[in-house]
GROMACS .gro file of C-alpha atoms in nm:
model
  515
    1UNK     CA    1  -0.365  -3.194   2.457
    2UNK     CA    2  -0.111  -2.919   2.456
    3UNK     CA    3  -0.168  -2.573   2.299
    4UNK     CA    4   0.092  -2.411   2.059
    5UNK     CA    5   0.107  -2.046   2.084
    6UNK     CA    6   0.266  -1.833   1.821
    7UNK     CA    7   0.401  -1.487   1.947
    8UNK     CA    8   0.351  -1.170   1.781
    9UNK     CA    9   0.646  -0.958   1.743
   10UNK     CA   10   0.664  -0.586   1.618
   11UNK     CA   11   0.804  -0.551   1.260
   12UNK     CA   12   0.926  -0.235   1.109
   13UNK     CA   13   0.739  -0.035   0.856
   14UNK     CA   14   0.862   0.258   0.629
   15UNK     CA   15   0.720   0.595   0.600
   16UNK     CA   16   0.494   0.492   0.320
   17UNK     CA   17   0.288   0.274   0.555
   18UNK     CA   18   0.286   0.539   0.834
   19UNK     CA   19   0.155   0.800   0.609
   20UNK     CA   20  -0.144   0.599   0.483
   21UNK     CA   21  -0.481   0.642   0.633
   22UNK     CA   22  -0.466   0.671   1.014
   23UNK     CA   23  -0.115   0.564   1.041
   24UNK     CA   24   0.130   0.785   1.238
   25UNK     CA   25   0.342   1.019   1.036
   26UNK     CA   26   0.665   0.906   0.855
   27UNK     CA   27   0.896   0.750   1.115
   28UNK     CA   28   1.216   0.634   0.935
   29UNK     CA   29   1.290   0.751   0.568
   30UNK     CA   30   1.591   0.532   0.579
   31UNK     CA   31   1.354   0.228   0.589
   32UNK     CA   32   1.192   0.277   0.257
   33UNK     CA   33   1.280   0.052  -0.048
   34UNK     CA   34   1.076   0.172  -0.355
   35UNK     CA   35   1.129   0.059  -0.710
   36UNK     CA   36   1.075   0.246  -1.050
   37UNK     CA   37   0.937   0.129  -1.373
   38UNK     CA   38   0.809   0.282  -1.702
   39UNK     CA   39   0.478   0.211  -1.835
   40UNK     CA   40   0.238   0.310  -2.124
   41UNK     CA   41   0.047   0.582  -1.932
   42UNK     CA   42  -0.237   0.774  -2.119
   43UNK     CA   43  -0.239   1.076  -1.890
   44UNK     CA   44  -0.152   1.435  -1.935
   45UNK     CA   45   0.151   1.402  -1.712
   46UNK     CA   46   0.466   1.551  -1.864
   47UNK     CA   47   0.655   1.239  -1.815
   48UNK     CA   48   0.571   0.854  -1.752
   49UNK     CA   49   0.528   0.750  -1.395
   50UNK     CA   50   0.767   0.571  -1.169
   51UNK     CA   51   0.670   0.310  -0.922
   52UNK     CA   52   0.827   0.158  -0.617
   53UNK     CA   53   0.872  -0.194  -0.480
   54UNK     CA   54   0.974  -0.305  -0.142
   55UNK     CA   55   1.196  -0.617  -0.103
   56UNK     CA   56   1.372  -0.774   0.182
   57UNK     CA   57   1.678  -1.008   0.127
   58UNK     CA   58   1.587  -1.350   0.232
   59UNK     CA   59   1.729  -1.438   0.585
   60UNK     CA   60   1.853  -1.783   0.679
   61UNK     CA   61   1.692  -1.911   0.993
   62UNK     CA   62   1.719  -2.198   1.214
   63UNK     CA   63   1.437  -2.447   1.285
   64UNK     CA   64   1.468  -2.486   1.665
   65UNK     CA   65   1.267  -2.814   1.668
   66UNK     CA   66   1.538  -3.014   1.495
   67UNK     CA   67   1.822  -2.778   1.466
   68UNK     CA   68   1.806  -2.787   1.087
   69UNK     CA   69   1.907  -2.472   0.871
   70UNK     CA   70   1.605  -2.378   0.692
   71UNK     CA   71   1.692  -2.254   0.343
   72UNK     CA   72   1.572  -1.902   0.255
   73UNK     CA   73   1.297  -1.826   0.012
   74UNK     CA   74   1.419  -1.662  -0.309
   75UNK     CA   75   1.391  -1.277  -0.305
   76UNK     CA   76   1.113  -1.171  -0.536
   77UNK     CA   77   1.192  -0.934  -0.805
   78UNK     CA   78   0.986  -0.635  -0.913
   79UNK     CA   79   0.993  -0.497  -1.269
   80UNK     CA   80   1.235  -0.200  -1.279
   81UNK     CA   81   1.309   0.000  -1.583
   82UNK     CA   82   1.681   0.131  -1.506
   83UNK     CA   83   1.719   0.250  -1.853
   84UNK     CA   84   1.430   0.494  -1.791
   85UNK     CA   85   1.575   0.608  -1.477
   86UNK     CA   86   1.913   0.693  -1.658
   87UNK     CA   87   1.734   0.861  -1.931
   88UNK     CA   88   1.527   1.071  -1.703
   89UNK     CA   89   1.780   1.145  -1.424
   90UNK     CA   90   1.681   1.516  -1.383
   91UNK     CA   91   1.306   1.434  -1.339
   92UNK     CA   92   1.382   1.149  -1.101
   93UNK     CA   93   1.635   1.354  -0.894
   94UNK     CA   94   1.386   1.648  -0.848
   95UNK     CA   95   1.104   1.399  -0.740
   96UNK     CA   96   1.346   1.236  -0.479
   97UNK     CA   97   1.394   1.584  -0.341
   98UNK     CA   98   1.033   1.678  -0.342
   99UNK     CA   99   0.918   1.358  -0.168
  100UNK     CA  100   1.190   1.400   0.104
  101UNK     CA  101   1.335   1.067   0.002
  102UNK     CA  102   1.683   0.939   0.094
  103UNK     CA  103   1.742   0.749  -0.228
  104UNK     CA  104   2.082   0.765  -0.371
  105UNK     CA  105   2.025   0.805  -0.746
  106UNK     CA  106   2.385   0.834  -0.837
  107UNK     CA  107   2.460   0.501  -0.673
  108UNK     CA  108   2.166   0.341  -0.864
  109UNK     CA  109   2.314   0.459  -1.189
  110UNK     CA  110   2.662   0.347  -1.108
  111UNK     CA  111   2.536   0.010  -1.022
  112UNK     CA  112   2.333  -0.006  -1.349
  113UNK     CA  113   2.636   0.081  -1.549
  114UNK     CA  114   2.835  -0.190  -1.387
  115UNK     CA  115   2.562  -0.442  -1.429
  116UNK     CA  116   2.540  -0.383  -1.812
  117UNK     CA  117   2.931  -0.422  -1.826
  118UNK     CA  118   2.917  -0.742  -1.652
  119UNK     CA  119   2.611  -0.859  -1.862
  120UNK     CA  120   2.820  -0.774  -2.178
  121UNK     CA  121   3.106  -0.983  -2.053
  122UNK     CA  122   2.868  -1.271  -1.970
  123UNK     CA  123   2.716  -1.264  -2.302
  124UNK     CA  124   3.088  -1.245  -2.471
  125UNK     CA  125   3.204  -1.565  -2.283
  126UNK     CA  126   2.881  -1.758  -2.356
  127UNK     CA  127   2.920  -1.688  -2.726
  128UNK     CA  128   3.294  -1.795  -2.691
  129UNK     CA  129   3.176  -2.110  -2.500
  130UNK     CA  130   2.936  -2.190  -2.788
  131UNK     CA  131   3.208  -2.150  -3.061
  132UNK     CA  132   3.432  -2.396  -2.862
  133UNK     CA  133   3.135  -2.635  -2.842
  134UNK     CA  134   3.072  -2.621  -3.211
  135UNK     CA  135   3.432  -2.674  -3.301
  136UNK     CA  136   3.429  -2.993  -3.061
  137UNK     CA  137   3.161  -3.150  -3.291
  138UNK     CA  138   3.399  -3.195  -3.589
  139UNK     CA  139   3.682  -3.433  -3.636
  140UNK     CA  140   3.994  -3.316  -3.452
  141UNK     CA  141   4.349  -3.421  -3.365
  142UNK     CA  142   4.383  -3.526  -3.002
  143UNK     CA  143   4.597  -3.241  -2.923
  144UNK     CA  144   4.350  -2.995  -3.060
  145UNK     CA  145   4.062  -3.156  -2.888
  146UNK     CA  146   4.253  -3.135  -2.555
  147UNK     CA  147   4.323  -2.762  -2.622
  148UNK     CA  148   3.955  -2.699  -2.694
  149UNK     CA  149   3.863  -2.888  -2.368
  150UNK     CA  150   4.083  -2.681  -2.159
  151UNK     CA  151   3.970  -2.369  -2.314
  152UNK     CA  152   3.609  -2.468  -2.268
  153UNK     CA  153   3.685  -2.541  -1.901
  154UNK     CA  154   3.830  -2.203  -1.845
  155UNK     CA  155   3.542  -2.024  -1.998
  156UNK     CA  156   3.304  -2.220  -1.800
  157UNK     CA  157   3.478  -2.133  -1.477
  158UNK     CA  158   3.512  -1.772  -1.576
  159UNK     CA  159   3.139  -1.771  -1.666
  160UNK     CA  160   3.035  -1.917  -1.336
  161UNK     CA  161   3.215  -1.629  -1.148
  162UNK     CA  162   3.067  -1.364  -1.360
  163UNK     CA  163   2.717  -1.495  -1.341
  164UNK     CA  164   2.757  -1.501  -0.950
  165UNK     CA  165   2.870  -1.139  -0.971
  166UNK     CA  166   2.594  -1.047  -1.203
  167UNK     CA  167   2.341  -1.192  -0.971
  168UNK     CA  168   2.490  -1.006  -0.661
  169UNK     CA  169   2.480  -0.686  -0.866
  170UNK     CA  170   2.103  -0.742  -0.974
  171UNK     CA  171   2.001  -0.800  -0.608
  172UNK     CA  172   2.213  -0.473  -0.492
  173UNK     CA  173   2.092  -0.269  -0.782
  174UNK     CA  174   1.722  -0.367  -0.693
  175UNK     CA  175   1.740  -0.281  -0.343
  176UNK     CA  176   1.903   0.065  -0.418
  177UNK     CA  177   1.666   0.152  -0.692
  178UNK     CA  178   1.372   0.060  -0.463
  179UNK     CA  179   1.460   0.361  -0.244
  180UNK     CA  180   1.322   0.580  -0.532
  181UNK     CA  181   0.941   0.680  -0.464
  182UNK     CA  182   0.667   0.686  -0.725
  183UNK     CA  183   0.662   0.998  -0.936
  184UNK     CA  184   0.399   1.255  -0.842
  185UNK     CA  185   0.105   1.400  -1.018
  186UNK     CA  186   0.201   1.745  -1.166
  187UNK     CA  187  -0.079   1.923  -0.967
  188UNK     CA  188   0.034   1.792  -0.629
  189UNK     CA  189   0.153   2.083  -0.418
  190UNK     CA  190   0.540   2.078  -0.336
  191UNK     CA  191   0.643   2.068   0.050
  192UNK     CA  192   0.559   1.932   0.379
  193UNK     CA  193   0.207   1.863   0.521
  194UNK     CA  194   0.145   2.228   0.576
  195UNK     CA  195   0.176   2.300   0.202
  196UNK     CA  196  -0.126   2.051   0.132
  197UNK     CA  197  -0.409   2.245  -0.051
  198UNK     CA  198  -0.777   2.261   0.053
  199UNK     CA  199  -0.986   2.120  -0.242
  200UNK     CA  200  -1.333   2.155  -0.074
  201UNK     CA  201  -1.482   2.271   0.257
  202UNK     CA  202  -1.832   2.127   0.333
  203UNK     CA  203  -2.063   2.251   0.599
  204UNK     CA  204  -1.960   2.460   0.905
  205UNK     CA  205  -1.870   2.394   1.270
  206UNK     CA  206  -2.174   2.339   1.484
  207UNK     CA  207  -2.250   2.604   1.738
  208UNK     CA  208  -2.325   2.457   2.088
  209UNK     CA  209  -2.529   2.647   2.370
  210UNK     CA  210  -2.372   2.424   2.621
  211UNK     CA  211  -2.016   2.305   2.711
  212UNK     CA  212  -1.892   2.048   2.473
  213UNK     CA  213  -1.788   1.716   2.588
  214UNK     CA  214  -1.536   1.500   2.403
  215UNK     CA  215  -1.612   1.134   2.301
  216UNK     CA  216  -1.422   0.990   2.598
  217UNK     CA  217  -1.650   1.171   2.852
  218UNK     CA  218  -1.960   1.094   2.627
  219UNK     CA  219  -1.869   0.722   2.608
  220UNK     CA  220  -1.816   0.705   2.979
  221UNK     CA  221  -2.145   0.858   3.070
  222UNK     CA  222  -2.342   0.667   2.796
  223UNK     CA  223  -2.156   0.355   2.904
  224UNK     CA  224  -2.079   0.257   2.547
  225UNK     CA  225  -1.703   0.187   2.572
  226UNK     CA  226  -1.433   0.102   2.840
  227UNK     CA  227  -1.077   0.175   2.802
  228UNK     CA  228  -0.982   0.092   3.143
  229UNK     CA  229  -1.071  -0.279   3.141
  230UNK     CA  230  -0.923  -0.306   2.787
  231UNK     CA  231  -0.588  -0.152   2.921
  232UNK     CA  232  -0.584  -0.422   3.187
  233UNK     CA  233  -0.673  -0.706   2.951
  234UNK     CA  234  -0.471  -0.596   2.633
  235UNK     CA  235  -0.276  -0.272   2.723
  236UNK     CA  236  -0.287   0.071   2.618
  237UNK     CA  237  -0.487   0.191   2.294
  238UNK     CA  238  -0.728  -0.095   2.302
  239UNK     CA  239  -1.097  -0.055   2.397
  240UNK     CA  240  -1.422  -0.250   2.454
  241UNK     CA  241  -1.726  -0.121   2.261
  242UNK     CA  242  -2.059  -0.172   2.466
  243UNK     CA  243  -2.424  -0.139   2.442
  244UNK     CA  244  -2.533   0.103   2.158
  245UNK     CA  245  -2.154   0.153   2.051
  246UNK     CA  246  -2.165  -0.199   1.916
  247UNK     CA  247  -2.496  -0.140   1.720
  248UNK     CA  248  -2.338   0.187   1.600
  249UNK     CA  249  -2.032  -0.004   1.479
  250UNK     CA  250  -2.237  -0.269   1.291
  251UNK     CA  251  -2.484   0.009   1.157
  252UNK     CA  252  -2.180   0.206   1.010
  253UNK     CA  253  -2.041  -0.107   0.847
  254UNK     CA  254  -2.364  -0.217   0.692
  255UNK     CA  255  -2.471   0.127   0.590
  256UNK     CA  256  -2.141   0.179   0.418
  257UNK     CA  257  -2.140  -0.134   0.236
  258UNK     CA  258  -2.505  -0.085   0.118
  259UNK     CA  259  -2.407   0.259  -0.012
  260UNK     CA  260  -2.081   0.144  -0.207
  261UNK     CA  261  -2.250  -0.152  -0.338
  262UNK     CA  262  -2.494   0.082  -0.509
  263UNK     CA  263  -2.200   0.223  -0.679
  264UNK     CA  264  -2.077  -0.109  -0.819
  265UNK     CA  265  -1.841  -0.242  -0.549
  266UNK     CA  266  -1.822  -0.599  -0.464
  267UNK     CA  267  -1.827  -0.652  -0.103
  268UNK     CA  268  -1.555  -0.866   0.053
  269UNK     CA  269  -1.427  -0.976   0.407
  270UNK     CA  270  -1.070  -1.051   0.391
  271UNK     CA  271  -0.791  -1.262   0.565
  272UNK     CA  272  -0.640  -1.054   0.850
  273UNK     CA  273  -0.322  -1.249   0.849
  274UNK     CA  274  -0.112  -1.223   0.519
  275UNK     CA  275   0.241  -1.328   0.401
  276UNK     CA  276   0.503  -1.075   0.462
  277UNK     CA  277   0.594  -1.080   0.087
  278UNK     CA  278   0.240  -0.960  -0.001
  279UNK     CA  279   0.276  -0.675   0.254
  280UNK     CA  280   0.609  -0.574   0.088
  281UNK     CA  281   0.461  -0.598  -0.269
  282UNK     CA  282   0.178  -0.361  -0.159
  283UNK     CA  283   0.444  -0.118  -0.059
  284UNK     CA  284   0.487  -0.160   0.306
  285UNK     CA  285   0.783  -0.286   0.510
  286UNK     CA  286   0.697  -0.553   0.755
  287UNK     CA  287   1.046  -0.569   0.932
  288UNK     CA  288   1.275  -0.293   1.043
  289UNK     CA  289   1.356  -0.073   1.341
  290UNK     CA  290   1.022   0.112   1.386
  291UNK     CA  291   0.692  -0.030   1.291
  292UNK     CA  292   0.328   0.006   1.226
  293UNK     CA  293   0.300  -0.358   1.147
  294UNK     CA  294   0.250  -0.657   1.392
  295UNK     CA  295   0.441  -0.963   1.259
  296UNK     CA  296   0.395  -1.316   1.379
  297UNK     CA  297   0.719  -1.460   1.527
  298UNK     CA  298   0.846  -1.755   1.372
  299UNK     CA  299   0.653  -1.718   1.045
  300UNK     CA  300   0.646  -1.525   0.727
  301UNK     CA  301   0.324  -1.368   0.822
  302UNK     CA  302   0.183  -1.038   0.949
  303UNK     CA  303  -0.138  -0.909   1.091
  304UNK     CA  304  -0.280  -0.652   0.837
  305UNK     CA  305  -0.296  -0.273   0.898
  306UNK     CA  306  -0.549  -0.216   0.618
  307UNK     CA  307  -0.758  -0.445   0.385
  308UNK     CA  308  -0.579  -0.279   0.096
  309UNK     CA  309  -0.315  -0.544   0.150
  310UNK     CA  310  -0.513  -0.864   0.118
  311UNK     CA  311  -0.749  -0.715  -0.154
  312UNK     CA  312  -0.438  -0.615  -0.349
  313UNK     CA  313  -0.308  -0.968  -0.341
  314UNK     CA  314  -0.630  -1.125  -0.460
  315UNK     CA  315  -0.517  -1.120  -0.831
  316UNK     CA  316  -0.151  -1.137  -0.759
  317UNK     CA  317   0.047  -1.302  -1.048
  318UNK     CA  318  -0.244  -1.301  -1.293
  319UNK     CA  319  -0.329  -1.146  -1.625
  320UNK     CA  320  -0.695  -1.015  -1.630
  321UNK     CA  321  -0.925  -0.981  -1.942
  322UNK     CA  322  -0.974  -0.613  -2.017
  323UNK     CA  323  -1.347  -0.697  -2.019
  324UNK     CA  324  -1.323  -0.738  -1.646
  325UNK     CA  325  -1.200  -0.393  -1.579
  326UNK     CA  326  -1.256  -0.208  -1.353
  327UNK     CA  327  -1.265  -0.448  -1.063
  328UNK     CA  328  -1.415  -0.255  -0.760
  329UNK     CA  329  -1.393  -0.411  -0.419
  330UNK     CA  330  -1.542  -0.295  -0.081
  331UNK     CA  331  -1.357  -0.490   0.187
  332UNK     CA  332  -1.458  -0.494   0.555
  333UNK     CA  333  -1.169  -0.608   0.800
  334UNK     CA  334  -1.018  -0.537   1.130
  335UNK     CA  335  -0.699  -0.366   1.124
  336UNK     CA  336  -0.400  -0.384   1.349
  337UNK     CA  337  -0.133  -0.116   1.385
  338UNK     CA  338   0.133  -0.059   1.637
  339UNK     CA  339   0.096   0.324   1.634
  340UNK     CA  340   0.465   0.350   1.729
  341UNK     CA  341   0.568   0.700   1.819
  342UNK     CA  342   0.193   0.814   1.868
  343UNK     CA  343   0.141   0.998   2.178
  344UNK     CA  344  -0.029   1.307   2.332
  345UNK     CA  345  -0.384   1.443   2.321
  346UNK     CA  346  -0.398   1.420   1.954
  347UNK     CA  347  -0.414   1.032   1.985
  348UNK     CA  348  -0.640   0.990   2.288
  349UNK     CA  349  -0.951   0.782   2.311
  350UNK     CA  350  -1.060   0.620   1.978
  351UNK     CA  351  -0.854   0.849   1.759
  352UNK     CA  352  -0.538   0.614   1.738
  353UNK     CA  353  -0.580   0.251   1.847
  354UNK     CA  354  -0.413  -0.065   1.793
  355UNK     CA  355  -0.727  -0.257   1.666
  356UNK     CA  356  -1.017  -0.117   1.451
  357UNK     CA  357  -1.275  -0.199   1.199
  358UNK     CA  358  -1.266  -0.045   0.855
  359UNK     CA  359  -1.458  -0.059   0.520
  360UNK     CA  360  -1.201  -0.013   0.240
  361UNK     CA  361  -1.254   0.057  -0.116
  362UNK     CA  362  -1.015  -0.068  -0.378
  363UNK     CA  363  -1.013  -0.033  -0.754
  364UNK     CA  364  -0.811  -0.218  -1.043
  365UNK     CA  365  -0.840  -0.051  -1.371
  366UNK     CA  366  -0.681   0.047  -1.710
  367UNK     CA  367  -0.399   0.316  -1.675
  368UNK     CA  368  -0.584   0.586  -1.860
  369UNK     CA  369  -0.880   0.555  -1.614
  370UNK     CA  370  -0.712   0.578  -1.294
  371UNK     CA  371  -0.715   0.965  -1.265
  372UNK     CA  372  -1.106   0.959  -1.306
  373UNK     CA  373  -1.150   0.664  -1.070
  374UNK     CA  374  -0.940   0.858  -0.815
  375UNK     CA  375  -1.189   1.152  -0.844
  376UNK     CA  376  -1.481   0.900  -0.818
  377UNK     CA  377  -1.344   0.764  -0.486
  378UNK     CA  378  -1.305   1.085  -0.323
  379UNK     CA  379  -1.660   1.196  -0.448
  380UNK     CA  380  -1.784   0.870  -0.276
  381UNK     CA  381  -1.624   0.958   0.038
  382UNK     CA  382  -1.743   1.323   0.038
  383UNK     CA  383  -2.106   1.193  -0.032
  384UNK     CA  384  -2.087   0.958   0.260
  385UNK     CA  385  -1.980   1.205   0.507
  386UNK     CA  386  -2.223   1.469   0.376
  387UNK     CA  387  -2.505   1.242   0.423
  388UNK     CA  388  -2.408   1.191   0.794
  389UNK     CA  389  -2.417   1.577   0.825
  390UNK     CA  390  -2.043   1.617   0.907
  391UNK     CA  391  -1.844   1.942   0.857
  392UNK     CA  392  -1.521   1.834   0.675
  393UNK     CA  393  -1.240   1.954   0.445
  394UNK     CA  394  -1.090   1.768   0.147
  395UNK     CA  395  -0.699   1.825   0.120
  396UNK     CA  396  -0.480   1.748  -0.191
  397UNK     CA  397  -0.181   1.623   0.009
  398UNK     CA  398   0.170   1.780  -0.048
  399UNK     CA  399   0.463   1.561  -0.182
  400UNK     CA  400   0.614   1.539   0.166
  401UNK     CA  401   0.312   1.369   0.314
  402UNK     CA  402   0.260   1.126   0.028
  403UNK     CA  403   0.343   0.762   0.096
  404UNK     CA  404   0.603   0.628  -0.149
  405UNK     CA  405   0.341   0.436  -0.369
  406UNK     CA  406   0.098   0.721  -0.408
  407UNK     CA  407   0.101   0.925  -0.729
  408UNK     CA  408  -0.155   1.155  -0.571
  409UNK     CA  409  -0.350   1.144  -0.238
  410UNK     CA  410  -0.672   1.323  -0.137
  411UNK     CA  411  -0.737   1.337   0.249
  412UNK     CA  412  -1.055   1.426   0.430
  413UNK     CA  413  -1.041   1.583   0.774
  414UNK     CA  414  -1.360   1.629   0.967
  415UNK     CA  415  -1.435   1.870   1.253
  416UNK     CA  416  -1.427   1.696   1.599
  417UNK     CA  417  -1.568   1.953   1.846
  418UNK     CA  418  -1.484   1.765   2.165
  419UNK     CA  419  -1.109   1.741   2.048
  420UNK     CA  420  -1.136   2.090   1.917
  421UNK     CA  421  -0.970   2.015   1.586
  422UNK     CA  422  -1.001   1.854   1.249
  423UNK     CA  423  -0.896   1.488   1.236
  424UNK     CA  424  -0.827   1.264   0.948
  425UNK     CA  425  -1.120   1.030   0.867
  426UNK     CA  426  -1.030   0.897   0.536
  427UNK     CA  427  -0.792   0.925   0.224
  428UNK     CA  428  -0.794   0.831  -0.141
  429UNK     CA  429  -0.472   0.750  -0.322
  430UNK     CA  430  -0.390   0.678  -0.680
  431UNK     CA  431  -0.090   0.433  -0.676
  432UNK     CA  432  -0.082   0.383  -1.069
  433UNK     CA  433   0.120   0.088  -1.146
  434UNK     CA  434   0.327   0.097  -0.828
  435UNK     CA  435   0.171  -0.201  -0.682
  436UNK     CA  436   0.059  -0.404  -0.975
  437UNK     CA  437   0.417  -0.428  -1.098
  438UNK     CA  438   0.524  -0.601  -0.777
  439UNK     CA  439   0.210  -0.808  -0.731
  440UNK     CA  440   0.240  -0.904  -1.088
  441UNK     CA  441  -0.113  -0.798  -1.206
  442UNK     CA  442  -0.154  -0.730  -1.572
  443UNK     CA  443  -0.437  -0.706  -1.813
  444UNK     CA  444  -0.441  -0.788  -2.182
  445UNK     CA  445  -0.614  -0.528  -2.418
  446UNK     CA  446  -0.883  -0.673  -2.625
  447UNK     CA  447  -0.740  -0.507  -2.942
  448UNK     CA  448  -0.542  -0.750  -3.136
  449UNK     CA  449  -0.224  -0.671  -3.336
  450UNK     CA  450  -0.290  -0.582  -3.676
  451UNK     CA  451   0.068  -0.662  -3.790
  452UNK     CA  452   0.009  -1.016  -3.778
  453UNK     CA  453  -0.325  -1.123  -3.948
  454UNK     CA  454  -0.284  -1.486  -3.861
  455UNK     CA  455  -0.454  -1.628  -3.558
  456UNK     CA  456  -0.250  -1.752  -3.260
  457UNK     CA  457  -0.065  -1.636  -2.961
  458UNK     CA  458   0.156  -1.376  -3.168
  459UNK     CA  459  -0.164  -1.199  -3.260
  460UNK     CA  460  -0.245  -1.107  -2.912
  461UNK     CA  461  -0.196  -0.748  -2.778
  462UNK     CA  462   0.087  -0.727  -2.538
  463UNK     CA  463  -0.009  -0.713  -2.156
  464UNK     CA  464  -0.011  -0.405  -1.953
  465UNK     CA  465   0.017  -0.342  -1.588
  466UNK     CA  466  -0.325  -0.230  -1.428
  467UNK     CA  467  -0.353   0.065  -1.196
  468UNK     CA  468  -0.463   0.030  -0.835
  469UNK     CA  469  -0.642   0.277  -0.618
  470UNK     CA  470  -0.756   0.266  -0.256
  471UNK     CA  471  -0.977   0.482  -0.035
  472UNK     CA  472  -1.132   0.456   0.312
  473UNK     CA  473  -1.519   0.430   0.295
  474UNK     CA  474  -1.545   0.411   0.682
  475UNK     CA  475  -1.280   0.388   0.958
  476UNK     CA  476  -1.519   0.293   1.250
  477UNK     CA  477  -1.359   0.454   1.551
  478UNK     CA  478  -1.305   0.795   1.411
  479UNK     CA  479  -1.663   0.789   1.261
  480UNK     CA  480  -1.790   0.710   1.604
  481UNK     CA  481  -1.583   1.010   1.726
  482UNK     CA  482  -1.757   1.233   1.475
  483UNK     CA  483  -2.105   1.137   1.559
  484UNK     CA  484  -2.075   1.127   1.932
  485UNK     CA  485  -1.903   1.480   1.940
  486UNK     CA  486  -2.121   1.638   1.663
  487UNK     CA  487  -2.450   1.511   1.753
  488UNK     CA  488  -2.434   1.545   2.145
  489UNK     CA  489  -2.716   1.713   2.322
  490UNK     CA  490  -2.745   1.922   2.622
  491UNK     CA  491  -2.912   1.640   2.828
  492UNK     CA  492  -2.604   1.407   2.754
  493UNK     CA  493  -2.768   1.213   2.491
  494UNK     CA  494  -2.651   1.172   2.126
  495UNK     CA  495  -2.877   1.164   1.837
  496UNK     CA  496  -2.813   0.901   1.576
  497UNK     CA  497  -2.778   1.031   1.219
  498UNK     CA  498  -3.095   0.970   1.003
  499UNK     CA  499  -2.918   0.747   0.746
  500UNK     CA  500  -2.797   0.515   1.014
  501UNK     CA  501  -3.133   0.470   1.203
  502UNK     CA  502  -3.265   0.183   0.995
  503UNK     CA  503  -2.953   0.015   1.065
  504UNK     CA  504  -2.998   0.075   1.435
  505UNK     CA  505  -3.322  -0.114   1.464
  506UNK     CA  506  -3.495   0.232   1.459
  507UNK     CA  507  -3.302   0.361   1.758
  508UNK     CA  508  -3.304   0.743   1.736
  509UNK     CA  509  -3.066   0.843   2.006
  510UNK     CA  510  -2.835   0.714   2.279
  511UNK     CA  511  -2.935   0.813   2.616
  512UNK     CA  512  -2.731   0.830   2.948
  513UNK     CA  513  -2.779   0.522   3.167
  514UNK     CA  514  -2.990   0.562   3.477
  515UNK     CA  515  -2.769   0.493   3.776
   0.00000   0.00000   0.00000
């Protein structure tokens, strides 16, 4: 029996994906395709938020097995409030500049006006066609009937042409408008990454009385991972975990899940292959010139770079009861990232790899609650890292470092003494309704309309798009770096942080192997 192998080919990703947790910095601003939409947002923000959607035109492909042309799937559409963009032109323009976006706002507005004019003409012709159709119902002289038939035929032909033009304009307008990023929380510092502000500094750098080793040297001496063999088997930036490192990974996952479950999160394991459209709807671009996404050749599927993507898709195209909110998930998954453009000492060892395990928190909530849940997420992260005795700082990331979906993002950077620097270990983002407007996730408020006392569908409150938030509870490789480098001892051993000991079978330290 033969074996069919599907190849994995690199697919491109925009800056929004690369600036997310542990992705390399933005690679190609020209590859972002955001969308904007207005919503009812009970927040102190001076203006309603905007949201962005990514969408790729359907591409016609050929099935090589029988040389048949495969019809493309229809392009999905995101909810876009072009009128709001036009009415808030100055705010949108300023935000585009602050977010270092390449969006062409003038072109968007020009296309919108053109689309409106075509829509009006379509409606006018439809009206005339209806008038002609009504006249045909009465008694008419043959000559008059023939005249109406010719008029109706001409109207129909003109209408077909205009409707085709309208469809093309709609698609073009969507793609151009999708270049506009989400609006930004008013407290977010403006500028590049260097403009990010420190919100909190916890602990201090440990003082060592002996020469400090980095995690690569420690791992080799402790015989807990192997990069050389992995490079031969899989390529660079892959690794084997061995011995106590395997136990440490399992301990970190189980400890993290147990802690977040105490805070009301539902544990999940997720699919690690998803449809490209879901990747797009979550705000990531699976196909372009540079990439962080592995796509499966000959299919519409990709390997996930974060569990945020499959978790975001769980409630796709659904209306949730308000009583279910908030929905809080803690998802364990493996993550796959190409790390295109990543090089140098800042990425060596476990710091930036192609495959790793992670526990991701994800919240779906009412719009007026997303700001408070954002604070809750960063507090959970800080509590977890503090309990492990890490020295870290929390940053309010500047506009230039925000991925296009994020309204606001907090990063946590921990001190890694072996690497001699702070390294990002987690982030927490409030994406408002950026993702839900593309994924089609809404909720129906429990309050019924008072204007219609009668029972029935008309008495239901209108649906609203929910807000989504995501945050890293534990990214395993970087947490292993922190533990090895901060808890190393002079004799070469590494102490296991107390909270993890029960999950390590009581093991208290990792000792060098005797030769």
